[in-house]
PDB file of C-alpha atoms and ligand atoms in Angstrom:
ATOM      1  CA  MET A 246      -0.037  -0.019   0.014  1.00  0.00           C
ATOM      2  CA  LYS A 247       2.770   2.258   0.961  1.00  0.00           C
ATOM      3  CA  ILE A 248       4.469   1.786  -2.412  1.00  0.00           C
ATOM      4  CA  ILE A 249       1.015   2.813  -4.506  1.00  0.00           C
ATOM      5  CA  VAL A 250       0.837   5.862  -2.437  1.00  0.00           C
ATOM      6  CA  LEU A 251       4.318   6.799  -3.032  1.00  0.00           C
ATOM      7  CA  LEU A 252       3.900   6.145  -7.057  1.00  0.00           C
ATOM      8  CA  LEU A 253       0.813   8.429  -6.770  1.00  0.00           C
ATOM      9  CA  GLY A 254       2.749  11.161  -4.938  1.00  0.00           C
ATOM     10  CA  LEU A 255       5.659  11.013  -7.718  1.00  0.00           C
ATOM     11  CA  LEU A 256       2.883  11.069 -10.553  1.00  0.00           C
ATOM     12  CA  LEU A 257       1.208  14.205  -8.877  1.00  0.00           C
ATOM     13  CA  ALA A 258       4.531  15.604  -8.490  1.00  0.00           C
ATOM     14  CA  SER A 259       5.801  15.313 -12.269  1.00  0.00           C
ATOM     15  CA  THR A 260       2.222  16.574 -13.416  1.00  0.00           C
ATOM     16  CA  ASN A 261       2.973  19.883 -11.699  1.00  0.00           C
ATOM     17  CA  ALA A 262       6.311  20.112 -12.707  1.00  0.00           C
ATOM     18  CA  ILE A 263       5.040  20.185 -16.473  1.00  0.00           C
ATOM     19  CA  ALA A 264       4.859  24.377 -17.090  1.00  0.00           C
ATOM     20  CA  ASP A 265       1.200  25.013 -17.704  1.00  0.00           C
ATOM     21  CA  LEU A 266       2.357  28.240 -19.593  1.00  0.00           C
ATOM     22  CA  SER A 267       0.555  29.234 -22.431  1.00  0.00           C
ATOM     23  CA  ILE A 268       0.895  33.057 -23.418  1.00  0.00           C
ATOM     24  CA  SER A 269       0.907  34.835 -26.804  1.00  0.00           C
ATOM     25  CA  ALA A 270       2.358  37.922 -27.555  1.00  0.00           C
ATOM     26  CA  THR A 271       1.607  40.386 -30.172  1.00  0.00           C
ATOM     27  CA  ASP A 272       2.661  44.216 -31.538  1.00  0.00           C
ATOM     28  CA  ALA A 273       5.852  43.919 -29.051  1.00  0.00           C
ATOM     29  CA  SER A 274       7.954  46.999 -29.724  1.00  0.00           C
ATOM     30  CA  VAL A 275      10.425  49.203 -27.647  1.00  0.00           C
ATOM     31  CA  ARG A 276      10.906  52.903 -29.020  1.00  0.00           C
ATOM     32  CA  ALA A 277      14.465  53.645 -29.625  1.00  0.00           C
ATOM     33  CA  PRO A 278      15.538  56.208 -27.053  1.00  0.00           C
ATOM     34  CA  ILE A 279      15.722  59.691 -28.062  1.00  0.00           C
ATOM     35  CA  PRO A 280      18.990  61.031 -28.078  1.00  0.00           C
ATOM     36  CA  GLY A 281      20.249  62.358 -24.676  1.00  0.00           C
ATOM     37  CA  MET A 282      17.543  60.177 -22.939  1.00  0.00           C
ATOM     38  CA  LYS A 283      18.487  57.115 -20.778  1.00  0.00           C
ATOM     39  CA  ASN A 284      15.043  55.689 -20.418  1.00  0.00           C
ATOM     40  CA  THR A 285      12.409  54.517 -23.034  1.00  0.00           C
ATOM     41  CA  VAL A 286       9.255  52.499 -23.081  1.00  0.00           C
ATOM     42  CA  GLY A 287       7.778  49.260 -24.523  1.00  0.00           C
ATOM     43  CA  TYR A 288       4.588  48.252 -25.678  1.00  0.00           C
ATOM     44  CA  LEU A 289       2.747  44.684 -26.173  1.00  0.00           C
ATOM     45  CA  LYS A 290      -0.367  42.532 -26.019  1.00  0.00           C
ATOM     46  CA  LEU A 291      -0.141  39.490 -23.846  1.00  0.00           C
ATOM     47  CA  THR A 292      -2.708  36.910 -24.209  1.00  0.00           C
ATOM     48  CA  ASN A 293      -2.989  34.141 -21.470  1.00  0.00           C
ATOM     49  CA  ASN A 294      -4.211  30.938 -23.594  1.00  0.00           C
ATOM     50  CA  GLY A 295      -3.513  28.670 -20.564  1.00  0.00           C
ATOM     51  CA  ILE A 296      -5.742  27.226 -17.924  1.00  0.00           C
ATOM     52  CA  SER A 297      -4.529  29.350 -14.871  1.00  0.00           C
ATOM     53  CA  ASP A 298      -3.868  32.891 -14.232  1.00  0.00           C
ATOM     54  CA  VAL A 299      -0.549  34.118 -15.174  1.00  0.00           C
ATOM     55  CA  VAL A 300       1.089  36.926 -12.699  1.00  0.00           C
ATOM     56  CA  LEU A 301       4.079  38.641 -14.042  1.00  0.00           C
ATOM     57  CA  VAL A 302       6.782  39.620 -11.401  1.00  0.00           C
ATOM     58  CA  SER A 303       9.809  40.481 -13.514  1.00  0.00           C
ATOM     59  CA  ALA A 304      11.196  41.537 -16.771  1.00  0.00           C
ATOM     60  CA  GLN A 305      14.527  42.052 -18.161  1.00  0.00           C
ATOM     61  CA  SER A 306      16.654  42.323 -21.085  1.00  0.00           C
ATOM     62  CA  ASN A 307      19.953  43.371 -22.411  1.00  0.00           C
ATOM     63  CA  ALA A 308      18.759  46.784 -23.704  1.00  0.00           C
ATOM     64  CA  SER A 309      18.757  48.148 -20.332  1.00  0.00           C
ATOM     65  CA  LYS A 310      19.980  47.833 -16.867  1.00  0.00           C
ATOM     66  CA  VAL A 311      16.423  48.040 -14.995  1.00  0.00           C
ATOM     67  CA  LEU A 312      13.131  46.787 -16.529  1.00  0.00           C
ATOM     68  CA  GLU A 313      10.247  47.912 -14.708  1.00  0.00           C
ATOM     69  CA  PHE A 314       6.265  47.602 -15.228  1.00  0.00           C
ATOM     70  CA  HIS A 315       4.995  50.825 -15.047  1.00  0.00           C
ATOM     71  CA  ASN A 316       1.447  52.245 -14.962  1.00  0.00           C
ATOM     72  CA  HIS A 317      -0.117  55.823 -15.019  1.00  0.00           C
ATOM     73  CA  GLU A 318      -2.435  57.465 -12.673  1.00  0.00           C
ATOM     74  CA  MET A 319      -4.119  60.927 -12.486  1.00  0.00           C
ATOM     75  CA  THR A 320      -3.243  62.898  -9.346  1.00  0.00           C
ATOM     76  CA  ASP A 321      -4.450  66.469  -9.278  1.00  0.00           C
ATOM     77  CA  GLY A 322      -5.125  66.614 -12.998  1.00  0.00           C
ATOM     78  CA  VAL A 323      -1.412  65.497 -13.645  1.00  0.00           C
ATOM     79  CA  MET A 324      -0.712  62.039 -15.241  1.00  0.00           C
ATOM     80  CA  ARG A 325       1.993  60.573 -13.244  1.00  0.00           C
ATOM     81  CA  MET A 326       3.894  57.018 -13.767  1.00  0.00           C
ATOM     82  CA  TYR A 327       4.101  54.762 -10.823  1.00  0.00           C
ATOM     83  CA  GLN A 328       6.113  51.325 -10.652  1.00  0.00           C
ATOM     84  CA  GLN A 329       3.766  48.361 -10.490  1.00  0.00           C
ATOM     85  CA  GLN A 330       5.050  45.018  -8.967  1.00  0.00           C
ATOM     86  CA  GLU A 331       2.883  42.599 -10.399  1.00  0.00           C
ATOM     87  CA  VAL A 332       0.900  42.277 -13.835  1.00  0.00           C
ATOM     88  CA  LYS A 333      -1.942  39.865 -13.556  1.00  0.00           C
ATOM     89  CA  ILE A 334      -2.947  38.041 -16.892  1.00  0.00           C
ATOM     90  CA  PRO A 335      -6.428  36.241 -16.177  1.00  0.00           C
ATOM     91  CA  VAL A 336      -7.237  33.009 -18.203  1.00  0.00           C
ATOM     92  CA  GLY A 337      -8.606  33.866 -21.424  1.00  0.00           C
ATOM     93  CA  GLU A 338      -7.712  37.609 -21.448  1.00  0.00           C
ATOM     94  CA  THR A 339      -5.305  40.042 -23.026  1.00  0.00           C
ATOM     95  CA  VAL A 340      -3.357  42.592 -21.022  1.00  0.00           C
ATOM     96  CA  VAL A 341      -2.380  45.711 -23.199  1.00  0.00           C
ATOM     97  CA  PHE A 342       0.958  47.666 -22.565  1.00  0.00           C
ATOM     98  CA  GLN A 343       0.016  50.964 -24.396  1.00  0.00           C
ATOM     99  CA  SER A 344       0.974  54.595 -24.562  1.00  0.00           C
ATOM    100  CA  GLY A 345      -0.795  56.287 -21.307  1.00  0.00           C
ATOM    101  CA  GLY A 346      -1.270  53.143 -19.502  1.00  0.00           C
ATOM    102  CA  LEU A 347       0.524  49.812 -18.489  1.00  0.00           C
ATOM    103  CA  HIS A 348       3.832  50.052 -20.022  1.00  0.00           C
ATOM    104  CA  LEU A 349       7.462  48.508 -19.778  1.00  0.00           C
ATOM    105  CA  MET A 350       9.950  51.083 -18.750  1.00  0.00           C
ATOM    106  CA  PHE A 351      13.545  50.563 -19.936  1.00  0.00           C
ATOM    107  CA  LEU A 352      15.738  52.503 -17.257  1.00  0.00           C
ATOM    108  CA  ASP A 353      19.363  53.091 -17.779  1.00  0.00           C
ATOM    109  CA  VAL A 354      19.146  52.127 -21.418  1.00  0.00           C
ATOM    110  CA  GLU A 355      22.383  50.522 -22.906  1.00  0.00           C
ATOM    111  CA  PRO A 356      23.782  52.688 -25.860  1.00  0.00           C
ATOM    112  CA  SER A 357      23.711  49.388 -28.025  1.00  0.00           C
ATOM    113  CA  LEU A 358      20.054  49.350 -28.447  1.00  0.00           C
ATOM    114  CA  LYS A 359      20.354  52.316 -31.047  1.00  0.00           C
ATOM    115  CA  GLY A 360      22.326  49.699 -33.467  1.00  0.00           C
ATOM    116  CA  THR A 361      19.527  46.877 -33.051  1.00  0.00           C
ATOM    117  CA  ASN A 362      16.198  46.142 -34.706  1.00  0.00           C
ATOM    118  CA  SER A 363      15.336  43.728 -32.061  1.00  0.00           C
ATOM    119  CA  VAL A 364      15.557  43.239 -28.354  1.00  0.00           C
ATOM    120  CA  ASP A 365      14.588  40.237 -26.197  1.00  0.00           C
ATOM    121  CA  VAL A 366      12.571  40.765 -23.054  1.00  0.00           C
ATOM    122  CA  THR A 367      12.230  37.856 -20.713  1.00  0.00           C
ATOM    123  CA  PHE A 368       9.394  37.786 -18.482  1.00  0.00           C
ATOM    124  CA  GLY A 369       9.368  35.964 -14.917  1.00  0.00           C
ATOM    125  CA  THR A 370       6.115  34.707 -13.444  1.00  0.00           C
ATOM    126  CA  LYS A 371       5.226  34.272  -9.802  1.00  0.00           C
ATOM    127  CA  SER A 372       4.955  30.477 -10.202  1.00  0.00           C
ATOM    128  CA  GLY A 373       8.637  30.467 -11.399  1.00  0.00           C
ATOM    129  CA  ASP A 374       8.102  30.422 -15.197  1.00  0.00           C
ATOM    130  CA  LYS A 375      10.232  32.263 -17.738  1.00  0.00           C
ATOM    131  CA  PHE A 376       9.028  33.169 -21.234  1.00  0.00           C
ATOM    132  CA  THR A 377      10.995  35.479 -23.912  1.00  0.00           C
ATOM    133  CA  ILE A 378       9.388  37.865 -26.194  1.00  0.00           C
ATOM    134  CA  PRO A 379      11.268  39.596 -29.068  1.00  0.00           C
ATOM    135  CA  PHE A 380      10.644  43.277 -29.100  1.00  0.00           C
ATOM    136  CA  ASN A 381      10.965  45.400 -32.586  1.00  0.00           C
ATOM    137  CA  VAL A 382      13.006  48.479 -31.920  1.00  0.00           C
ATOM    138  CA  GLU A 383      11.036  51.593 -33.518  1.00  0.00           C
ATOM    139  CA  SER A 384      12.766  54.824 -33.955  1.00  0.00           C
ATOM    140  CA  ILE A 385      10.400  57.605 -33.406  1.00  0.00           C
ATOM    141  CA  LYS A 386      11.529  59.104 -36.617  1.00  0.00           C
ATOM    142  CA  VAL A 387      10.407  56.268 -38.771  1.00  0.00           C
ATOM    143  CA  LYS A 388       7.109  56.148 -36.866  1.00  0.00           C
ATOM    144  CA  HIS A 389       6.114  59.692 -37.667  1.00  0.00           C
ATOM    145  CA  HIS A 390       7.298  59.608 -41.180  1.00  0.00           C
ATOM    146  CA  HIS A 391       5.372  56.298 -41.850  1.00  0.00           C
ATOM    147  CA  HIS A 392       3.452  56.316 -45.190  1.00  0.00           C
TER     148      HIS A 392
HETATM  149 CU1  LIG B 604       7.107  54.328 -17.243  1.00  0.00          CU
END
């Protein structure tokens, strides 16, 4: 009897070990920093196609020393940014990082970002999973002169 229980335990453990992470990303882009600026922003849409909520707790890339989740709030009629420690993506829902709302804040940007077209951002979840999304580097000039 003891052996059966043990086997069951092992079976459960191995099932849990399989990462149930099904996140799809679209429109991932990071703005090339304006000359003289050390910070820039990244936007994307993340959809949770899995069977459990996903909570993002970290983000990192080679493009900057620090990468934070930021959001905006209106205080006394002024829009202010603040750091958000976690970003929850409920099952079946899409979280949008966009201008004027939730965004990725690249702080202390590496000069090498200027010469690249793509930057990988690795997100970490509360359950210990990691996934990497490639971001297109968009220069402001190109965007404004888009035909
Ligand atoms: Cu910000």
